[in-house]
Amino acid sequence: MGNKGREIVGMDVEQVIEMLNRAFADEWLAYYQYWIGAKVVRGPMKEAVMAELLQHAGDELRHAEMVATRIIQLGGVPVLDPKEWYEKTNCGYDRPSNAYVKEILRQNVKGERCAIEVYSKIAEMVRDKDFVTYNMVVQILQDEVEHEDDLQSLLEDFEEWEKK
Ligand code: FE
Ligand code: FE
Ligand code: MG
């Protein structure tokens, strides 16, 4: 990365790179969980759920792109082998083996809650030390908060529907 850009990072750059690589692994797994979830989802309201899952998949892929770009700027290398996603991930991967809408929504709400925790922690770590990473992390965090809210609303709609 540019020397001045690296110099202004007031903490161990390798530590920032490592945190970002873990988040990078999370984003790819989240992307795939949404993408495959949208393919297999079954049950009532499935069109609305599918549309939301696909939109979120697109957001997670965009997050992976943002995080990879920052890792490279910091002089790091984004995870090169998908096998490492499982070793690095904070939030893991929930296989949508039960494709019923409610279960898929529940799994993804859980994933979003984990993502919110991870990005909040990273934001706190870099807040006064790496402004560029901080700014990016806050942007991603805003999306994750929106994702949780969207899925929770769908889940509530679904539960209302179930009562009828
Ligand atoms: Fe994300
Ligand atoms: Fe998300
Ligand atoms: Mg949404």
mmCIF file of C-alpha atoms and ligand atoms in Angstrom:
data_model
loop_
_atom_site.group_PDB
_atom_site.id
_atom_site.type_symbol
_atom_site.label_atom_id
_atom_site.label_comp_id
_atom_site.label_asym_id
_atom_site.label_seq_id
_atom_site.Cartn_x
_atom_site.Cartn_y
_atom_site.Cartn_z
ATOM 1 C CA MET A 1 0.000 0.000 0.000
ATOM 2 C CA GLY A 2 1.018 3.625 -0.189
ATOM 3 C CA ASN A 3 3.560 4.411 2.544
ATOM 4 C CA LYS A 4 1.659 7.364 3.980
ATOM 5 C CA GLY A 5 -1.572 5.384 3.945
ATOM 6 C CA ARG A 6 0.092 2.668 6.000
ATOM 7 C CA GLU A 7 1.848 5.118 8.324
ATOM 8 C CA ILE A 8 -1.426 6.691 9.497
ATOM 9 C CA VAL A 9 -2.732 3.350 10.771
ATOM 10 C CA GLY A 10 -2.134 3.706 14.512
ATOM 11 C CA MET A 11 -2.175 0.012 15.303
ATOM 12 C CA ASP A 12 -0.624 -3.262 14.186
ATOM 13 C CA VAL A 13 -1.500 -3.453 10.490
ATOM 14 C CA GLU A 14 -1.152 -7.236 10.479
ATOM 15 C CA GLN A 15 -3.803 -7.429 13.192
ATOM 16 C CA VAL A 16 -6.185 -5.336 11.099
ATOM 17 C CA ILE A 17 -5.516 -7.543 8.065
ATOM 18 C CA GLU A 18 -6.223 -10.685 10.095
ATOM 19 C CA MET A 19 -9.533 -9.328 11.438
ATOM 20 C CA LEU A 20 -10.533 -8.313 7.943
ATOM 21 C CA ASN A 21 -9.630 -11.710 6.505
ATOM 22 C CA ARG A 22 -11.893 -13.380 9.057
ATOM 23 C CA ALA A 23 -14.706 -11.035 8.087
ATOM 24 C CA PHE A 24 -13.918 -11.729 4.423
ATOM 25 C CA ALA A 25 -14.442 -15.468 5.008
ATOM 26 C CA ASP A 26 -17.737 -14.661 6.756
ATOM 27 C CA GLU A 27 -18.950 -12.607 3.801
ATOM 28 C CA TRP A 28 -18.363 -15.381 1.271
ATOM 29 C CA LEU A 29 -20.113 -17.946 3.450
ATOM 30 C CA ALA A 30 -22.996 -15.503 4.065
ATOM 31 C CA TYR A 31 -23.222 -14.857 0.325
ATOM 32 C CA TYR A 32 -23.482 -18.555 -0.431
ATOM 33 C CA GLN A 33 -25.913 -19.241 2.414
ATOM 34 C CA TYR A 34 -28.263 -16.583 1.007
ATOM 35 C CA TRP A 35 -27.749 -17.557 -2.607
ATOM 36 C CA ILE A 36 -28.407 -21.267 -2.119
ATOM 37 C CA GLY A 37 -31.184 -20.472 0.378
ATOM 38 C CA ALA A 38 -32.975 -18.475 -2.330
ATOM 39 C CA LYS A 39 -32.709 -21.485 -4.654
ATOM 40 C CA VAL A 40 -34.062 -24.111 -2.283
ATOM 41 C CA VAL A 41 -36.549 -22.173 -0.117
ATOM 42 C CA ARG A 42 -40.021 -23.700 0.073
ATOM 43 C CA GLY A 43 -43.338 -22.756 1.631
ATOM 44 C CA PRO A 44 -45.781 -19.864 1.797
ATOM 45 C CA MET A 45 -44.526 -16.333 1.018
ATOM 46 C CA LYS A 46 -41.604 -17.928 -0.701
ATOM 47 C CA GLU A 47 -41.504 -15.351 -3.547
ATOM 48 C CA ALA A 48 -41.031 -12.457 -1.107
ATOM 49 C CA VAL A 49 -38.462 -14.388 0.911
ATOM 50 C CA MET A 50 -36.564 -15.416 -2.210
ATOM 51 C CA ALA A 51 -36.355 -11.792 -3.393
ATOM 52 C CA GLU A 52 -35.026 -10.643 -0.025
ATOM 53 C CA LEU A 53 -32.477 -13.474 0.172
ATOM 54 C CA LEU A 54 -31.168 -12.662 -3.299
ATOM 55 C CA GLN A 55 -30.874 -8.982 -2.465
ATOM 56 C CA HIS A 56 -28.923 -9.830 0.661
ATOM 57 C CA ALA A 57 -26.695 -12.252 -1.260
ATOM 58 C CA GLY A 58 -25.761 -9.350 -3.538
ATOM 59 C CA ASP A 59 -24.961 -7.158 -0.529
ATOM 60 C CA GLU A 60 -22.726 -9.814 1.046
ATOM 61 C CA LEU A 61 -20.795 -10.203 -2.205
ATOM 62 C CA ARG A 62 -20.337 -6.435 -2.307
ATOM 63 C CA HIS A 63 -19.066 -6.553 1.285
ATOM 64 C CA ALA A 64 -16.544 -9.251 0.304
ATOM 65 C CA GLU A 65 -15.361 -6.937 -2.473
ATOM 66 C CA MET A 66 -15.014 -3.956 -0.084
ATOM 67 C CA VAL A 67 -13.127 -5.982 2.525
ATOM 68 C CA ALA A 68 -10.777 -7.568 -0.042
ATOM 69 C CA THR A 69 -9.965 -4.143 -1.473
ATOM 70 C CA ARG A 70 -9.063 -2.827 1.985
ATOM 71 C CA ILE A 71 -6.936 -5.898 2.814
ATOM 72 C CA ILE A 72 -4.941 -5.310 -0.372
ATOM 73 C CA GLN A 73 -4.599 -1.582 0.395
ATOM 74 C CA LEU A 74 -3.131 -2.518 3.778
ATOM 75 C CA GLY A 75 -0.547 -4.711 2.066
ATOM 76 C CA GLY A 76 -2.261 -7.990 2.908
ATOM 77 C CA VAL A 77 -3.518 -10.898 0.834
ATOM 78 C CA PRO A 78 -7.214 -11.842 0.965
ATOM 79 C CA VAL A 79 -7.855 -15.536 1.653
ATOM 80 C CA LEU A 80 -6.926 -17.255 -1.612
ATOM 81 C CA ASP A 81 -8.375 -20.687 -1.002
ATOM 82 C CA PRO A 82 -12.084 -21.272 -0.243
ATOM 83 C CA LYS A 83 -11.028 -24.142 2.068
ATOM 84 C CA GLU A 84 -9.723 -21.457 4.435
ATOM 85 C CA TRP A 85 -13.153 -19.834 4.729
ATOM 86 C CA TYR A 86 -14.073 -22.505 7.250
ATOM 87 C CA GLU A 87 -10.866 -22.021 9.229
ATOM 88 C CA LYS A 88 -11.171 -18.243 9.408
ATOM 89 C CA THR A 89 -14.915 -17.665 9.756
ATOM 90 C CA ASN A 90 -16.379 -16.035 12.873
ATOM 91 C CA CYS A 91 -20.013 -16.782 12.066
ATOM 92 C CA GLY A 92 -19.749 -20.117 10.289
ATOM 93 C CA TYR A 93 -22.153 -21.510 7.746
ATOM 94 C CA ASP A 94 -25.661 -22.843 8.316
ATOM 95 C CA ARG A 95 -26.554 -25.423 5.696
ATOM 96 C CA PRO A 96 -30.205 -24.896 4.694
ATOM 97 C CA SER A 97 -31.016 -28.580 4.988
ATOM 98 C CA ASN A 98 -34.533 -27.676 6.114
ATOM 99 C CA ALA A 99 -35.706 -25.442 3.274
ATOM 100 C CA TYR A 100 -38.929 -24.322 4.888
ATOM 101 C CA VAL A 101 -39.197 -20.499 4.848
ATOM 102 C CA LYS A 102 -39.318 -20.144 8.598
ATOM 103 C CA GLU A 103 -36.176 -22.193 9.180
ATOM 104 C CA ILE A 104 -34.244 -20.392 6.418
ATOM 105 C CA LEU A 105 -35.238 -17.031 7.866
ATOM 106 C CA ARG A 106 -34.243 -18.137 11.352
ATOM 107 C CA GLN A 107 -30.816 -19.319 10.193
ATOM 108 C CA ASN A 108 -30.136 -16.073 8.382
ATOM 109 C CA VAL A 109 -31.315 -13.881 11.266
ATOM 110 C CA LYS A 110 -28.796 -15.763 13.403
ATOM 111 C CA GLY A 111 -26.078 -15.083 10.834
ATOM 112 C CA GLU A 112 -26.890 -11.382 10.721
ATOM 113 C CA ARG A 113 -26.771 -11.112 14.503
ATOM 114 C CA CYS A 114 -23.313 -12.645 14.442
ATOM 115 C CA ALA A 115 -22.217 -10.267 11.657
ATOM 116 C CA ILE A 116 -23.476 -7.290 13.666
ATOM 117 C CA GLU A 117 -21.407 -8.414 16.652
ATOM 118 C CA VAL A 118 -18.294 -9.002 14.558
ATOM 119 C CA TYR A 119 -18.415 -5.624 12.804
ATOM 120 C CA SER A 120 -19.230 -3.778 16.039
ATOM 121 C CA LYS A 121 -16.134 -5.303 17.615
ATOM 122 C CA ILE A 122 -13.939 -4.443 14.637
ATOM 123 C CA ALA A 123 -15.325 -0.888 14.636
ATOM 124 C CA GLU A 124 -14.433 -0.496 18.307
ATOM 125 C CA MET A 125 -10.930 -1.875 17.738
ATOM 126 C CA VAL A 126 -10.049 0.422 14.836
ATOM 127 C CA ARG A 127 -12.154 3.491 15.684
ATOM 128 C CA ASP A 128 -9.388 5.837 16.796
ATOM 129 C CA LYS A 129 -6.633 4.080 14.876
ATOM 130 C CA ASP A 130 -7.566 3.246 11.309
ATOM 131 C CA PHE A 131 -10.160 5.689 10.003
ATOM 132 C CA VAL A 132 -10.413 4.231 6.523
ATOM 133 C CA THR A 133 -11.146 0.722 7.813
ATOM 134 C CA TYR A 134 -13.480 2.227 10.410
ATOM 135 C CA ASN A 135 -15.490 4.049 7.757
ATOM 136 C CA MET A 136 -15.836 0.898 5.659
ATOM 137 C CA VAL A 137 -16.784 -1.260 8.639
ATOM 138 C CA VAL A 138 -19.506 1.202 9.675
ATOM 139 C CA GLN A 139 -20.954 1.137 6.151
ATOM 140 C CA ILE A 140 -21.073 -2.662 6.224
ATOM 141 C CA LEU A 141 -22.502 -2.646 9.755
ATOM 142 C CA GLN A 142 -25.367 -0.419 8.576
ATOM 143 C CA ASP A 143 -26.233 -3.008 5.917
ATOM 144 C CA GLU A 144 -26.099 -5.880 8.407
ATOM 145 C CA VAL A 145 -28.425 -4.036 10.783
ATOM 146 C CA GLU A 146 -30.837 -3.509 7.888
ATOM 147 C CA HIS A 147 -30.543 -7.193 6.906
ATOM 148 C CA GLU A 148 -31.450 -8.371 10.401
ATOM 149 C CA ASP A 149 -34.426 -6.016 10.486
ATOM 150 C CA ASP A 150 -35.686 -7.092 7.038
ATOM 151 C CA LEU A 151 -35.500 -10.785 7.909
ATOM 152 C CA GLN A 152 -37.054 -10.300 11.321
ATOM 153 C CA SER A 153 -39.994 -8.455 9.700
ATOM 154 C CA LEU A 154 -40.489 -11.299 7.241
ATOM 155 C CA LEU A 155 -40.357 -13.789 10.081
ATOM 156 C CA GLU A 156 -42.986 -11.797 12.006
ATOM 157 C CA ASP A 157 -45.226 -11.606 8.901
ATOM 158 C CA PHE A 158 -44.847 -15.336 8.544
ATOM 159 C CA GLU A 159 -45.760 -15.969 12.160
ATOM 160 C CA GLU A 160 -48.848 -13.770 11.739
ATOM 161 C CA TRP A 161 -49.792 -15.796 8.687
ATOM 162 C CA GLU A 162 -49.356 -19.034 10.659
ATOM 163 C CA LYS A 163 -51.862 -17.890 13.273
ATOM 164 C CA LYS A 164 -54.613 -17.427 10.686
HETATM 165 FE FE FE B 1 -22.088 -8.706 4.954
HETATM 166 FE FE FE B 2 -25.860 -9.328 5.994
HETATM 167 MG MG MG B 3 -33.031 -6.281 2.520
#
